[in-house]
Each structure stands twice: as C-alpha cells, then as structure tokens.
Short mmCIF file of C-alpha atoms and ligand atoms in Angstrom, two decimals:
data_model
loop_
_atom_site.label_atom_id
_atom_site.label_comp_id
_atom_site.label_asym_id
_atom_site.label_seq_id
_atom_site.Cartn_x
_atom_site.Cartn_y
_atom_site.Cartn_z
CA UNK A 10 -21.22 9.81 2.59
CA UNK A 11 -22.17 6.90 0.59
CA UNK A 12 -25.57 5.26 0.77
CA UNK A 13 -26.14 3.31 3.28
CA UNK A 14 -25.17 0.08 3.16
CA UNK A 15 -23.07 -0.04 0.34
CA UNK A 16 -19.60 -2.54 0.57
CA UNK A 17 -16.77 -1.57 -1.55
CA UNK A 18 -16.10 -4.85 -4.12
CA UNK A 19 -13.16 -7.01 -2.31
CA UNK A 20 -11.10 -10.00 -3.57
CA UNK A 21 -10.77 -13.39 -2.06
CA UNK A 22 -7.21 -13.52 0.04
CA UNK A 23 -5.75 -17.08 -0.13
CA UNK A 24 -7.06 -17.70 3.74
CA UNK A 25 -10.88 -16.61 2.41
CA UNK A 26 -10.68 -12.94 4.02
CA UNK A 27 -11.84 -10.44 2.23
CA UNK A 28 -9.92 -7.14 0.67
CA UNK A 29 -11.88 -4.07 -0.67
CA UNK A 30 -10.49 -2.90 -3.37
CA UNK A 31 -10.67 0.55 -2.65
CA UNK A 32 -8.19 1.46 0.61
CA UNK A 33 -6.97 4.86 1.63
CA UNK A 34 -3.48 5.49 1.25
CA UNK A 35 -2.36 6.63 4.70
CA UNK A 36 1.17 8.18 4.27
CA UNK A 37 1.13 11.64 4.47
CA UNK A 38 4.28 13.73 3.44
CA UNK A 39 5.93 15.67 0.72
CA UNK A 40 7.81 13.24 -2.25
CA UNK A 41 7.97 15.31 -5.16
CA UNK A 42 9.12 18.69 -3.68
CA UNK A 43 12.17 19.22 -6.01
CA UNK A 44 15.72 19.31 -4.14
CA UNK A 45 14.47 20.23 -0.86
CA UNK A 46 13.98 17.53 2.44
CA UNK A 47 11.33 14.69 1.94
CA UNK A 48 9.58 12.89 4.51
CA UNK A 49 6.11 12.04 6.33
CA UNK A 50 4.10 14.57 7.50
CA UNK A 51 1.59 12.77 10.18
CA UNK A 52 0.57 16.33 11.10
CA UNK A 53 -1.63 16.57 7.66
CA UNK A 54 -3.48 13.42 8.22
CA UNK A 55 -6.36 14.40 10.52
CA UNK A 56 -8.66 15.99 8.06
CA UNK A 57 -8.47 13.72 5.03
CA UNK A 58 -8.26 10.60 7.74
CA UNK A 59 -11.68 11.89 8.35
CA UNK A 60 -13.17 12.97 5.62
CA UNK A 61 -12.22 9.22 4.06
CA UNK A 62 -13.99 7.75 6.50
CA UNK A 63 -16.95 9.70 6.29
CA UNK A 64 -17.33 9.09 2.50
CA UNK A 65 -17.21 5.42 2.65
CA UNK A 66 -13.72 4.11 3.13
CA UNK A 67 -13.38 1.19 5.38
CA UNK A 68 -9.64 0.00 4.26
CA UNK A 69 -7.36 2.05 5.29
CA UNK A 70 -3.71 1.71 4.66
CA UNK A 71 -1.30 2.83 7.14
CA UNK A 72 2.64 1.87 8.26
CA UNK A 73 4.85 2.05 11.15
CA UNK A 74 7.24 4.34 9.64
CA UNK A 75 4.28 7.01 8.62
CA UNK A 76 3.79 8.13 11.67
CA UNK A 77 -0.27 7.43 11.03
CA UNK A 78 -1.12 4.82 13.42
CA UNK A 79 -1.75 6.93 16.38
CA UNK A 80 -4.28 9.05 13.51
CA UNK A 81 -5.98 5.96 12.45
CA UNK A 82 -6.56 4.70 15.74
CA UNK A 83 -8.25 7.82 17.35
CA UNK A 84 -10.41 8.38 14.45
CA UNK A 85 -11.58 5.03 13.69
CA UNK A 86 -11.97 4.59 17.46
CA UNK A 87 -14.21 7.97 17.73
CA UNK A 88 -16.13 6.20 14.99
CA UNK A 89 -16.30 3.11 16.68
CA UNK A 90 -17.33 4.57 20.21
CA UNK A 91 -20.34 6.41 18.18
CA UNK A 92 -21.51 3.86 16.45
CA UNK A 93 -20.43 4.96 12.86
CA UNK A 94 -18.88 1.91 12.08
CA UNK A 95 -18.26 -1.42 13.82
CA UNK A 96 -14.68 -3.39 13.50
CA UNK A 97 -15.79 -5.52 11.45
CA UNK A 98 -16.59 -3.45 9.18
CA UNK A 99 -13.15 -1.96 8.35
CA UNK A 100 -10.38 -3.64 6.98
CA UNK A 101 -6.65 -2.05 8.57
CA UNK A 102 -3.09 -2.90 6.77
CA UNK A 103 -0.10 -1.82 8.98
CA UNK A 104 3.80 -2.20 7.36
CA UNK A 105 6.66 -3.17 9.79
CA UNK A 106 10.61 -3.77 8.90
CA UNK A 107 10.91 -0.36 6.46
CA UNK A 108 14.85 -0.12 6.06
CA UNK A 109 16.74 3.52 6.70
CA UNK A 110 16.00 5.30 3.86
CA UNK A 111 18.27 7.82 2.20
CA UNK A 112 19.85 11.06 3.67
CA UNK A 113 17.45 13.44 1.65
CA UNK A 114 14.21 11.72 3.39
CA UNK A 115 13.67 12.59 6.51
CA UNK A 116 12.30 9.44 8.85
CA UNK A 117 13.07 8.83 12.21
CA UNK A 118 15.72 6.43 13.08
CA UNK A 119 13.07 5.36 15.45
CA UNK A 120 10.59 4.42 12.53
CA UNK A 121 13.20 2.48 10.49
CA UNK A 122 15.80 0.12 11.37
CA UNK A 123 19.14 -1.23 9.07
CA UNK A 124 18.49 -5.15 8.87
CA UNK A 125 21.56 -5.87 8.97
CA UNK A 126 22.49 -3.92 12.31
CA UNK A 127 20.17 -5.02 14.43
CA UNK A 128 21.00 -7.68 16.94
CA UNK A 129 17.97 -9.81 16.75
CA UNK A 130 15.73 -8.72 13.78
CA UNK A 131 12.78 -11.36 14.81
CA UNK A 132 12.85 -9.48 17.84
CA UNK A 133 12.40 -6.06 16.65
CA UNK A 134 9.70 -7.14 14.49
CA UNK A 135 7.75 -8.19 17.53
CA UNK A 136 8.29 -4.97 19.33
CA UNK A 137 7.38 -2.64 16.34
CA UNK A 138 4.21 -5.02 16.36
CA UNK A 139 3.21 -4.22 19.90
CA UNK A 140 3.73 -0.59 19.49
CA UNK A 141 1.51 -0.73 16.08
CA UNK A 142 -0.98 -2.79 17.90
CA UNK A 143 -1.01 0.01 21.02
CA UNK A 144 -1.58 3.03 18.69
CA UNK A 145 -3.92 1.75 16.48
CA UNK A 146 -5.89 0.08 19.64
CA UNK A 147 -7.99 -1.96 17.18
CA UNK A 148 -6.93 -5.46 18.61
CA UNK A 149 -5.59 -7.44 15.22
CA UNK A 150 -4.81 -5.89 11.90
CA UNK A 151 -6.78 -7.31 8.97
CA UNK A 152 -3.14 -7.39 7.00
CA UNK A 153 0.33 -7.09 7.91
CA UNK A 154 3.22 -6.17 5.21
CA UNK A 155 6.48 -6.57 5.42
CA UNK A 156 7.67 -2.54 4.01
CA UNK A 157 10.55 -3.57 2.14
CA UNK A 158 12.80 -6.46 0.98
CA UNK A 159 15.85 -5.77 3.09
CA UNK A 160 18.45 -2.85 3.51
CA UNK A 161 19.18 -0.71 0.59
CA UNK A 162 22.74 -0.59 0.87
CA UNK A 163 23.46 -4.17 1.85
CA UNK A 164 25.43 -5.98 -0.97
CA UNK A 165 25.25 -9.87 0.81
CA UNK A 166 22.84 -12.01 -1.06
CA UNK A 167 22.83 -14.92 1.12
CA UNK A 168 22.54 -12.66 4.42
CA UNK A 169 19.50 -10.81 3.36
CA UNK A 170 17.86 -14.08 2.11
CA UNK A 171 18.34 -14.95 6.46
CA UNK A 172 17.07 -11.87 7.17
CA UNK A 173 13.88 -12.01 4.83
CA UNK A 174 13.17 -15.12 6.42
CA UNK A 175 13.55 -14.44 9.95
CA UNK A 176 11.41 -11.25 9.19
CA UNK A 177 9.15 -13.85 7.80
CA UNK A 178 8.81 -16.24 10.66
CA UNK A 179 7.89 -13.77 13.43
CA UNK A 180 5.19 -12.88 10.90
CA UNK A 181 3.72 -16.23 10.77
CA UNK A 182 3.66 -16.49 14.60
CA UNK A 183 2.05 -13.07 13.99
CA UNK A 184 -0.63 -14.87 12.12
CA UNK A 185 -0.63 -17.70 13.91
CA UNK A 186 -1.42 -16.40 16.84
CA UNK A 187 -4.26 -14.10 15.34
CA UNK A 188 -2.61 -10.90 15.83
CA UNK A 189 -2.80 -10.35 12.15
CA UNK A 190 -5.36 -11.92 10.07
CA UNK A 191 -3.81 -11.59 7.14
CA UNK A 192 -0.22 -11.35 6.15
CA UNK A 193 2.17 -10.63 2.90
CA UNK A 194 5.02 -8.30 1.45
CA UNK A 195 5.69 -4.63 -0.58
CA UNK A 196 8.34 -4.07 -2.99
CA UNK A 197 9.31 -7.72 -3.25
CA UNK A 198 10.05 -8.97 -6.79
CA UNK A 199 9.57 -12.36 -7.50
CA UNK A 200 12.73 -13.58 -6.35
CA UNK A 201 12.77 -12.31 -2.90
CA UNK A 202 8.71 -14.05 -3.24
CA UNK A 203 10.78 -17.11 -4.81
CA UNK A 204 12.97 -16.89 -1.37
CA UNK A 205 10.13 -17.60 0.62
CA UNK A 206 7.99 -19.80 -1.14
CA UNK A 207 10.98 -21.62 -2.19
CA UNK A 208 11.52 -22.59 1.42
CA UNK A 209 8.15 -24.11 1.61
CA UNK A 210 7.07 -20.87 3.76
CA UNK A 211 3.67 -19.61 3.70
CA UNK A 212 3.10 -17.77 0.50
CA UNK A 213 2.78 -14.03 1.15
CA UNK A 214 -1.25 -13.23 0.79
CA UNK A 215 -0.57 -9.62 -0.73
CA UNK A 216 2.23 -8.01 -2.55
CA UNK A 217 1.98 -4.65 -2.08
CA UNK A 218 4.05 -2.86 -5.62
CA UNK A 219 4.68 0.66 -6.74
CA UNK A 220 2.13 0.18 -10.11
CA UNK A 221 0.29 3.28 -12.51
CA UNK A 222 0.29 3.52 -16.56
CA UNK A 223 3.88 4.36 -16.08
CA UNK A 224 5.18 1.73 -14.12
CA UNK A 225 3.74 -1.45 -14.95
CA UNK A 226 5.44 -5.27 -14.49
CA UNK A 227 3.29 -7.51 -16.11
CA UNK A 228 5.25 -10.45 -15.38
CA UNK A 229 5.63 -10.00 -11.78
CA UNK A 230 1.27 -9.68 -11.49
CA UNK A 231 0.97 -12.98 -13.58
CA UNK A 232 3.39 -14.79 -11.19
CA UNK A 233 1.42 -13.28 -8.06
CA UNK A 234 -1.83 -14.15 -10.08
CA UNK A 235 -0.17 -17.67 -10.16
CA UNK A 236 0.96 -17.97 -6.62
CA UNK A 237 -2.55 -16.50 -5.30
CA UNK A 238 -1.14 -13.20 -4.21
CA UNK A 239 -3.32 -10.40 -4.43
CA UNK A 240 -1.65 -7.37 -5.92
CA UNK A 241 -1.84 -4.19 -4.48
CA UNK A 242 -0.89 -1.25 -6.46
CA UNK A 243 0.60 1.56 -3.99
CA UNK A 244 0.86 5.05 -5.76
CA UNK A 245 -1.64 4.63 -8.07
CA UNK A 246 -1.42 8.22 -9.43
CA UNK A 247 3.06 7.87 -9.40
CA UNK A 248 2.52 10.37 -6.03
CA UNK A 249 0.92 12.75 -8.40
CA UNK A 250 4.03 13.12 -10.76
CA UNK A 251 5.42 12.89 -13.86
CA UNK A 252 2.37 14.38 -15.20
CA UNK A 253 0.77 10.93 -15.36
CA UNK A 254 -2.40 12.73 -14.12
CA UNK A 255 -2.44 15.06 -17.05
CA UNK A 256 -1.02 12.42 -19.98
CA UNK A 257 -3.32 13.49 -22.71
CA UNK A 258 -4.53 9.55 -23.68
CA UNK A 259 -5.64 9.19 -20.29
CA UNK A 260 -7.70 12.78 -20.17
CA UNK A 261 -9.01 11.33 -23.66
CA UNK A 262 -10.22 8.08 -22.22
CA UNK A 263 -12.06 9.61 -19.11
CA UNK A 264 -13.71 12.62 -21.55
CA UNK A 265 -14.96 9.31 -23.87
CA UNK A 266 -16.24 7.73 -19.60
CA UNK A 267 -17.60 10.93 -18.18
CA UNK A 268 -15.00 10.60 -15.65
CA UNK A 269 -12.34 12.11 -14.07
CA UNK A 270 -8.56 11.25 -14.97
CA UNK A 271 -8.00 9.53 -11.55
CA UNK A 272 -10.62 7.75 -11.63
CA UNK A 273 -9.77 6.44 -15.33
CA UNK A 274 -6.62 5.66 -13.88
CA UNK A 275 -8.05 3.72 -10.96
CA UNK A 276 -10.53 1.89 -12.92
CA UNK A 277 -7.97 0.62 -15.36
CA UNK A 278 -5.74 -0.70 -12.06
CA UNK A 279 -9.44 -2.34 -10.99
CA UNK A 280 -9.97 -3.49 -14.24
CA UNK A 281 -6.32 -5.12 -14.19
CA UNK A 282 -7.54 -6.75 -10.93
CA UNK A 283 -4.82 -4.71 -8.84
CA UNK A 284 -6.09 -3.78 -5.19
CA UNK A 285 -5.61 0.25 -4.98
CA UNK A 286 -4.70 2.36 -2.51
CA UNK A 287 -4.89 6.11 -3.82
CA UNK A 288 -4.22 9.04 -1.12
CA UNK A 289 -5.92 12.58 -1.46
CA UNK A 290 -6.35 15.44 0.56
CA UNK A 291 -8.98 16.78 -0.92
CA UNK A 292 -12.40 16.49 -0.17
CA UNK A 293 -13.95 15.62 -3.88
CA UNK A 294 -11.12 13.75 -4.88
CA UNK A 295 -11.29 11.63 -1.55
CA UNK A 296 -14.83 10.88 -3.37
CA UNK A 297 -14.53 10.16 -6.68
CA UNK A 298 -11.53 7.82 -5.92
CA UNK A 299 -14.10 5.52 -4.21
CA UNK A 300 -16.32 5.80 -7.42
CA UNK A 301 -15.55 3.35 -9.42
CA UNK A 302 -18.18 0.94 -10.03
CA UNK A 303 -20.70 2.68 -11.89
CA UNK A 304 -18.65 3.05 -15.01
CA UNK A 305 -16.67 0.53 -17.19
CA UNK A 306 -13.31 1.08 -19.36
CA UNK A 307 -13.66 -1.00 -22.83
CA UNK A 308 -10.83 -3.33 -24.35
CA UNK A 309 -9.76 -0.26 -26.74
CA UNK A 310 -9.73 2.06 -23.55
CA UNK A 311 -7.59 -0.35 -21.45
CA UNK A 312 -5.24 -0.95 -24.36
CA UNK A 313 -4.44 2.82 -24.66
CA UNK A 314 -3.91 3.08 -20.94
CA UNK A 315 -1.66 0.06 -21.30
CA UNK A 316 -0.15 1.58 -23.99
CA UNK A 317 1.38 4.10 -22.14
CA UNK A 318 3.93 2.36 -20.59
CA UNK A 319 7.62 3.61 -20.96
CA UNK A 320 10.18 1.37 -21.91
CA UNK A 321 11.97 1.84 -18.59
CA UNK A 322 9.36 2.57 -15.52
CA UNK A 323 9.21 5.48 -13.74
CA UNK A 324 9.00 5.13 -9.97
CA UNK A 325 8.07 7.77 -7.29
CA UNK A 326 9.83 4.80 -5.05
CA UNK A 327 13.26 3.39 -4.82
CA UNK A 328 13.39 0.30 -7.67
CA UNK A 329 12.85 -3.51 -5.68
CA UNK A 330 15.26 -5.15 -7.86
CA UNK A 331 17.93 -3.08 -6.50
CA UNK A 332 17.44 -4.61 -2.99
CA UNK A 333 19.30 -7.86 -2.53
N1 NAP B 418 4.42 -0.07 0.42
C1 NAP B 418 5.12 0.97 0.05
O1 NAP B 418 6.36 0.94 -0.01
C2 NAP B 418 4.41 2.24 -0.31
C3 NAP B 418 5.12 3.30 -0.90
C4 NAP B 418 4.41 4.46 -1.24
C5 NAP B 418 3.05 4.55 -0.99
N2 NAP B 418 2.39 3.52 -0.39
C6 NAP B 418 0.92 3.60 -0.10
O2 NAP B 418 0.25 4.09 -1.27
C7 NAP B 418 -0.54 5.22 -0.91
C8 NAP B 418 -0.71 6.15 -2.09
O3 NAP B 418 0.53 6.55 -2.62
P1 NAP B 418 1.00 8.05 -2.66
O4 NAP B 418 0.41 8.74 -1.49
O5 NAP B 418 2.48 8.07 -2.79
O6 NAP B 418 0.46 8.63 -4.03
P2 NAP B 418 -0.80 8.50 -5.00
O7 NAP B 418 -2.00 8.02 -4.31
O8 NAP B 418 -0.31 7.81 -6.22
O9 NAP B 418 -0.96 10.03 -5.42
C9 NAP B 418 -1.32 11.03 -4.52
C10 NAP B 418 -1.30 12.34 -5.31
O10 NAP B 418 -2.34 12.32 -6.29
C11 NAP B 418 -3.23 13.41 -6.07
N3 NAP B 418 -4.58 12.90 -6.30
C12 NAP B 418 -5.27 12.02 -5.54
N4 NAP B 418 -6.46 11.73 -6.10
C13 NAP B 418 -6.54 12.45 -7.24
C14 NAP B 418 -7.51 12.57 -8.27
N5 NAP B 418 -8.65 11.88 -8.24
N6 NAP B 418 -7.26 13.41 -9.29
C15 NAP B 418 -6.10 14.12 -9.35
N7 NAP B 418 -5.13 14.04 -8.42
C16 NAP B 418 -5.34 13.20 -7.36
C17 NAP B 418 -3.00 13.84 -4.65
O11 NAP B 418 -3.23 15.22 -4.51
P3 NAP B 418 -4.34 15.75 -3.45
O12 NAP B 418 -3.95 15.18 -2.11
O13 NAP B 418 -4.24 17.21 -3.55
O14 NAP B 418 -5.66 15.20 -3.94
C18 NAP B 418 -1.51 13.54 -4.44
O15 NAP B 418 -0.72 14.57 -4.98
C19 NAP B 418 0.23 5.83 0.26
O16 NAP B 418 -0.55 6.76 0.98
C20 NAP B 418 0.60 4.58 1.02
O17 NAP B 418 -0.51 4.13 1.76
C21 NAP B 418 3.05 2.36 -0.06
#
C-alpha cells in the first residue's frame, strides 16, 4: 500500500479532467500462447483486481468485451462501501464498439458486434453503455473509448467513415449528458482521427495505441500532441513478448537506474509523455509498475530505448492501418 495520501501524476484532458498516468490494465486472458485458442479470461482477474487496488492504483482500465466490468465494479464497490476509497478518487475507462475478432480468439459474439451488420449501430452503442454502466455500478465513467476503428474485414471506405461517425455521435450524447466524463478512441490512426475532426466533431480526448520500444509511431503522438489528445500506450510491455522484457539495452539501462526492466520501460513511455496502462498478476510487479517517480531516465538512456525500434513494428495487436 502506498503512503497515504499520495496521487499518481495525471495529465490535463482537453475538458480540464485529470488522467493518472499510471492505470491498471484490466484485460485478463492468454495472447501469446503459441497455436492454441486466445481469448479473455475474466476468471483470473479477482486477485490482481485487488491487489492493484490495494497498492495504490486508482485508474483502472477495463472494456466491454473483457468480461471485467462486473470485477471492477464489486471490488471497487467493496472498497467504496468500506471506506477505502471514495469515487472521486478513482479514475474508470470502459471500451464499447470492439469488432468480431478473428476465429483463433475466442470472444463472445455477445461482447463484439460486426459494424457493418448491425441494424442501427448508434443504437447498440447505447445499449452496450447501459449494460457497462449496470456492472460497473459506479454511475459515470471518467473515460469512454471507442475499442476499435471499424470491422476488420470490411473493405468500404466511405461506409466505415458513416459508421465511425455514428459510433461517434451517440458518444457525444454520452458526454453530453454526463454519462461519461471524458471521451476518445483506441487503435485509430490519424486518418480515422482526421475523419472526425475533419467533420468539425469533437476531437477525441484520448487515443488509446498499442506503443513499447518495439512499436513506436512517432508521427501519430506528435499529431495527437497537436490535436490535444492524450496518448495512451496499451501493452506497454508488447503483452510480455517478443522478449522486449529481456532486450539486453533495456536490462543495461535499468542496471545503470537501480530499476527493474519494466519499470525502465514504463518510465521511458512516462518520460515520452504517453499515459500507461501495464497489466500484472503478480503481486511485486503490480508494485513496482506504480513506481515510477522516484527515479529519472537521462537523454543518453531514452535515446537507447528509442533506439530500439525495428524498422517494421511489432504488435501483440492487429495493425490500425489495416482497418478502413
Ligand atoms: N485498446 C486496446 O485495443 C487494447 C489492446 C490490448 C490491451 N489493452 C489494455 O492494455 C493493458 C495492458 O496490455 P497487456 O495486458 O496486453 O500487456 P502488457 O501490460 O504489455 O504486458 C503484460 C505482461 O507483462 C508482464 N509484466 C507485467 N509487469 C511486469 C514487470 N514489471 N516486469 C516483467 N514483466 C511484467 C505480465 O506478466 P505477469 O502478469 O506475470 O506480471 C504479462 O505477461 C490491457 O490489460 C488493457 O487494459 C488495450
């Protein structure tokens, strides 16, 4: 538990809320097990759920299609009914509108829904909403993303620019209407942002990106940075693979900070002014991923880090610009 007191740095969000930097990542599941069936796995989020909150976390980041609501709800409500924390002190991202996703992951076809197929897709949105807002049973979200761009499959430009926006709308009324008080996007690339803000539409707060040492898109953070969007980097650590937690520049850098290599790897995402998100299910590591802000990478250190990137990224994630 961390001493009392102590708030986790945030950034500004273009409506003045606040964002700690720090979140919890809240998806639970197996993505790196080799040829056999992927998918969420709710079931293991009870004890780390916990054990986040209890060393500090107040950001937690959860989606419809993780199956984590109902988790983040009871837990943070037990908390709130003893006292532990207050709502206000926590800051709660849900994810609606997360496209069927290919036959070797295994979501529910009641989590996910094909943009294209459904009859009225500002409607769905509102009724994923309500069920989010029912299991998590904390009144308004602090920030609500849109999962993904659109359908993977669909190959019609113009008709998932229509769909982006209608997706869009509904979550403007959602804001509007202060059952979210903050709103934005994952996986989009700056033309699906262009899309939007083109229209003269409210400019997404967040965009939430797959970004680590080995996946980096410079260009796409300076045009957020631009635009006001904060950038959240999701899989922070690649989902633990491609040995990015073992690359031997980054074990050199946290020998030379006395750290761990996650937490050289998160500091350099801080550093970079990226919003994180790491998951762990382990107890220390839950810890040291919140401490961060006692230590400081130099210039040289976030070079070499930088360094590392590969001339074609590697993603733990499907790639955004292949979503029309
Ligand atoms: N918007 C989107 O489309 C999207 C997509 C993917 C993920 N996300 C969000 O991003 C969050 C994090 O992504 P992720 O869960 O895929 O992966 P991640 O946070 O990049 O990596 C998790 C892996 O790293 C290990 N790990 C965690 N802390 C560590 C440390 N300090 N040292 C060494 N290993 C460590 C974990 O193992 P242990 O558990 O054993 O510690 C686990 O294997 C998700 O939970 C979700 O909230 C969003």
């Amino acid at each position: 538990m961390r001493h009392e007191g102590w708030r986790c740095p945030s950034l500004e969000l273009a409506n003045g809320r606040e964002i700690p930097m720090v979140g919890f990542g809240c998806a639970f599941g197996n993505w790196t097990g080799g040829d056999g069936l992927q998918g969420f796995l709710p079931e293991q989020a009870w004890r780390p759920m916990t054990l986040a909150l209890e060393a500090g976390y107040t950001h937690f980041d959860t989606a419809f299609c993780y199956g984590t609501e109902r988790h983040l709800g009871d837990i943070l409500g037990r908390a709130m009914s003893t006292g532990q924390v207050t709502r206000e002190d926590l800051f709660i991202t849900t994810k609606l509108a997360h496209p069927p996703s290919p036959p070797h992951i295994a979501i529910s076809h009641l989590l996910t829904w094909d943009w294209h197929a459904v009859d009225d897709i500002g409607q769905r949105v509102m009724d994923d909403f309500e069920h989010s807002k029912e299991k998590l049973g904390v009144g308004a979200v602090d920030l609500l993303l849109v999962h993904w761009p659109g359908s993977f499959d669909n190959t019609d430009a113009g008709r998932a620019r229509e769909a982006r926006l209608a997706v869009w709308e509904r979550f403007e009324a959602l804001l509007a209407r202060g059952d979210a008080m903050a709103i934005g996007v994952c996986n989009f690339t700056r033309n699906h942002l262009a899309d939007l803000i083109d229209a003269g539409r409210t400019v997404p707060m967040v965009n939430q990106v797959e970004l680590h040492p080995y996946c980096q898109d410079p260009e796409l953070t300076a045009f957020c940075r631009d635009q006001g969007i904060v950038v959240q980097a999701y899989a922070p650590f690649a989902s633990g693979s491609f040995g990015l937690l073992q690359d031997p520049v980054i074990r050199d850098v946290a020998k030379e900070a006395n750290v761990s290599t996650g937490q050289a790897i998160l500091r350099w995402h801080l550093q970079l002014g990226h919003v994180v998100v790491p998951k762990s299910s382990n107890q220390r590591r839950i810890a040291e991923n919140l401490d961060l802000f006692s230590f400081e990478l130099d210039e040289g250190q976030m070079a070499r880090i930088t360094g590392l990137a590969p001339s074609e990224p590697k993603r733990s994630t499907a790639d955004p610009d292949s979503v029309l």
